[in-house]
């Protein structure tokens, strides 16, 4: 192929691209709204408050704090906490965020015979997961595991209370 032919093909291609640009729909982006986010220092405050409550109950826990999309910000494991609590605390936190309610609500529903709870994606039917709101905006969630479900829920609620 000669240079002249190559140049002609490129010119026609460029014209087609330029002319075609008018018929290609514009990409419209949704207006970004700012949501309150949890900072690492806030996550540390939450973990400290949960661990303090757990220590008063003589339990060793794992605390997971997640953002509003369910992604971890912080995971802390107290000495002596069982390894399974690492995963369980994250599942409780994600459940609280995805459903915007404490994970204990699923525990209560299951105890009441509502077996459909087991089919809900990311629903953790055990106390210890609590969503975190600023006004009405979801900021994230906390999950606590290591004690019994009542102790875990107590520690998570105390942590969220300490944030306010």
CSV table of C-alpha atoms in Angstrom, one decimal:
chain,number,residue,atom,x,y,z
A,1,UNK,CA,0.0,0.0,0.0
A,2,UNK,CA,1.4,3.4,-1.0
A,3,UNK,CA,1.9,6.3,1.3
A,4,UNK,CA,-0.7,8.3,-0.7
A,5,UNK,CA,-3.3,5.5,-0.2
A,6,UNK,CA,-2.6,5.3,3.5
A,7,UNK,CA,-2.9,9.1,3.9
A,8,UNK,CA,-6.3,9.0,2.0
A,9,UNK,CA,-7.6,6.2,4.2
A,10,UNK,CA,-6.6,8.0,7.4
A,11,UNK,CA,-8.2,11.3,6.2
A,12,UNK,CA,-11.5,9.5,5.4
A,13,UNK,CA,-11.3,7.8,8.8
A,14,UNK,CA,-10.7,11.1,10.6
A,15,UNK,CA,-13.6,12.7,8.8
A,16,UNK,CA,-15.9,9.8,9.7
A,17,UNK,CA,-14.9,10.0,13.3
A,18,UNK,CA,-15.4,13.8,13.4
A,19,UNK,CA,-18.7,13.7,11.5
A,20,UNK,CA,-19.9,10.7,13.5
A,21,UNK,CA,-19.3,12.5,16.8
A,22,UNK,CA,-22.5,14.5,16.3
A,23,UNK,CA,-24.6,11.3,16.3
A,24,UNK,CA,-22.9,9.6,19.2
A,25,UNK,CA,-25.0,10.3,22.3
A,26,UNK,CA,-23.3,12.2,25.1
A,27,UNK,CA,-22.4,10.4,28.3
A,28,UNK,CA,-24.4,11.9,31.1
A,29,UNK,CA,-23.0,11.6,34.5
A,30,UNK,CA,-25.2,11.7,37.6
A,31,UNK,CA,-24.6,14.6,39.8
A,32,UNK,CA,-22.3,13.6,42.6
A,33,UNK,CA,-23.8,14.2,46.0
A,34,UNK,CA,-21.6,14.2,49.1
A,35,UNK,CA,-22.3,11.6,51.7
A,36,UNK,CA,-20.8,11.7,55.1
A,37,UNK,CA,-18.0,9.2,55.4
A,38,UNK,CA,-16.4,7.5,58.3
A,39,UNK,CA,-12.8,8.5,58.9
A,40,UNK,CA,-10.2,6.2,60.2
A,41,UNK,CA,-10.0,8.2,63.5
A,42,UNK,CA,-13.8,7.7,63.9
A,43,UNK,CA,-13.4,4.0,63.2
A,44,UNK,CA,-10.7,3.8,65.9
A,45,UNK,CA,-13.0,5.6,68.3
A,46,UNK,CA,-15.7,3.0,67.5
A,47,UNK,CA,-13.4,0.1,68.0
A,48,UNK,CA,-12.0,1.5,71.3
A,49,UNK,CA,-15.5,2.0,72.7
A,50,UNK,CA,-16.6,-1.5,71.6
A,51,UNK,CA,-13.5,-3.1,73.1
A,52,UNK,CA,-14.0,-1.2,76.4
A,53,UNK,CA,-17.5,-2.5,76.7
A,54,UNK,CA,-16.4,-6.0,75.8
A,55,UNK,CA,-13.7,-5.9,78.5
A,56,UNK,CA,-16.3,-4.9,81.1
A,57,UNK,CA,-18.2,-8.0,80.1
A,58,UNK,CA,-15.0,-10.1,80.3
A,59,UNK,CA,-15.1,-11.0,76.6
A,60,UNK,CA,-12.5,-10.7,73.8
A,61,UNK,CA,-13.9,-9.5,70.5
A,62,UNK,CA,-13.1,-8.6,67.0
A,63,UNK,CA,-14.4,-5.3,65.7
A,64,UNK,CA,-14.9,-4.5,62.0
A,65,UNK,CA,-15.9,-1.0,60.9
A,66,UNK,CA,-17.0,-0.7,57.2
A,67,UNK,CA,-17.9,2.3,55.0
A,68,UNK,CA,-21.3,2.8,53.4
A,69,UNK,CA,-20.5,0.4,50.6
A,70,UNK,CA,-19.6,-2.4,53.1
A,71,UNK,CA,-15.8,-2.1,52.5
A,72,UNK,CA,-13.6,-2.4,55.6
A,73,UNK,CA,-12.1,0.7,57.2
A,74,UNK,CA,-10.7,-1.1,60.3
A,75,UNK,CA,-10.5,-4.5,61.8
A,76,UNK,CA,-9.2,-5.0,65.3
A,77,UNK,CA,-8.9,-8.3,67.2
A,78,UNK,CA,-8.5,-8.3,71.0
A,79,UNK,CA,-6.1,-10.8,72.5
A,80,UNK,CA,-7.8,-14.1,73.0
A,81,UNK,CA,-10.6,-13.5,70.5
A,82,UNK,CA,-11.5,-16.5,68.4
A,83,UNK,CA,-10.3,-16.5,64.8
A,84,UNK,CA,-13.9,-17.1,63.5
A,85,UNK,CA,-14.8,-13.7,64.9
A,86,UNK,CA,-12.8,-12.0,62.2
A,87,UNK,CA,-15.1,-13.1,59.4
A,88,UNK,CA,-18.2,-13.0,61.6
A,89,UNK,CA,-17.7,-9.4,62.6
A,90,UNK,CA,-17.3,-8.3,59.0
A,91,UNK,CA,-20.4,-10.2,58.0
A,92,UNK,CA,-22.4,-8.5,60.8
A,93,UNK,CA,-21.1,-5.0,59.7
A,94,UNK,CA,-22.0,-5.7,56.1
A,95,UNK,CA,-25.4,-6.9,57.0
A,96,UNK,CA,-26.1,-3.8,59.0
A,97,UNK,CA,-25.0,-1.6,56.0
A,98,UNK,CA,-26.8,-3.5,53.3
A,99,UNK,CA,-30.1,-3.6,55.1
A,100,UNK,CA,-29.8,-0.4,57.1
A,101,UNK,CA,-30.8,-2.2,60.3
A,102,UNK,CA,-29.1,-4.0,63.1
A,103,UNK,CA,-28.2,-7.6,62.4
A,104,UNK,CA,-30.1,-8.6,65.5
A,105,UNK,CA,-33.3,-7.9,63.5
A,106,UNK,CA,-32.5,-10.9,61.4
A,107,UNK,CA,-31.8,-12.9,64.4
A,108,UNK,CA,-35.2,-12.0,65.9
A,109,UNK,CA,-36.9,-12.8,62.6
A,110,UNK,CA,-35.3,-16.2,62.4
A,111,UNK,CA,-36.1,-16.9,66.1
A,112,UNK,CA,-39.7,-16.0,65.2
A,113,UNK,CA,-39.7,-18.8,62.5
A,114,UNK,CA,-39.1,-16.6,59.4
A,115,UNK,CA,-36.8,-19.0,57.6
A,116,UNK,CA,-36.7,-16.7,54.5
A,117,UNK,CA,-34.0,-14.7,56.4
A,118,UNK,CA,-31.6,-17.4,55.5
A,119,UNK,CA,-32.1,-16.7,51.8
A,120,UNK,CA,-31.4,-13.0,52.0
A,121,UNK,CA,-28.0,-12.1,50.6
A,122,UNK,CA,-25.5,-10.7,53.1
A,123,UNK,CA,-28.1,-10.9,56.0
A,124,UNK,CA,-26.4,-12.1,59.2
A,125,UNK,CA,-28.9,-13.4,61.7
A,126,UNK,CA,-26.8,-12.7,64.8
A,127,UNK,CA,-26.6,-9.7,67.1
A,128,UNK,CA,-23.5,-7.4,66.8
A,129,UNK,CA,-24.0,-5.6,63.6
A,130,UNK,CA,-25.2,-2.0,63.8
A,131,UNK,CA,-25.5,0.6,61.0
A,132,UNK,CA,-24.1,4.1,61.6
A,133,UNK,CA,-26.1,7.1,60.4
A,134,UNK,CA,-25.4,10.8,60.4
A,135,UNK,CA,-28.8,12.4,60.5
A,136,UNK,CA,-30.5,10.1,58.0
A,137,UNK,CA,-27.5,9.4,55.8
A,138,UNK,CA,-25.8,6.0,56.1
A,139,UNK,CA,-22.1,6.4,56.9
A,140,UNK,CA,-21.2,2.8,57.5
A,141,UNK,CA,-21.5,0.0,60.0
A,142,UNK,CA,-19.8,-1.8,62.8
A,143,UNK,CA,-19.7,-5.5,63.5
A,144,UNK,CA,-18.7,-7.1,66.7
A,145,UNK,CA,-18.1,-10.8,67.3
A,146,UNK,CA,-16.5,-12.8,70.2
A,147,UNK,CA,-19.1,-12.8,73.0
A,148,UNK,CA,-22.6,-14.1,72.8
A,149,UNK,CA,-25.0,-12.2,70.4
A,150,UNK,CA,-26.3,-10.1,73.2
A,151,UNK,CA,-22.8,-9.0,74.4
A,152,UNK,CA,-21.8,-8.4,70.8
A,153,UNK,CA,-24.9,-6.2,70.1
A,154,UNK,CA,-24.3,-4.3,73.4
A,155,UNK,CA,-20.7,-3.6,72.5
A,156,UNK,CA,-21.7,-2.4,69.0
A,157,UNK,CA,-24.5,-0.2,70.3
A,158,UNK,CA,-22.2,1.3,72.9
A,159,UNK,CA,-19.6,2.1,70.2
A,160,UNK,CA,-22.1,3.9,68.0
A,161,UNK,CA,-23.3,5.8,71.1
A,162,UNK,CA,-19.7,6.9,71.7
A,163,UNK,CA,-19.5,8.4,68.2
A,164,UNK,CA,-22.3,10.8,68.7
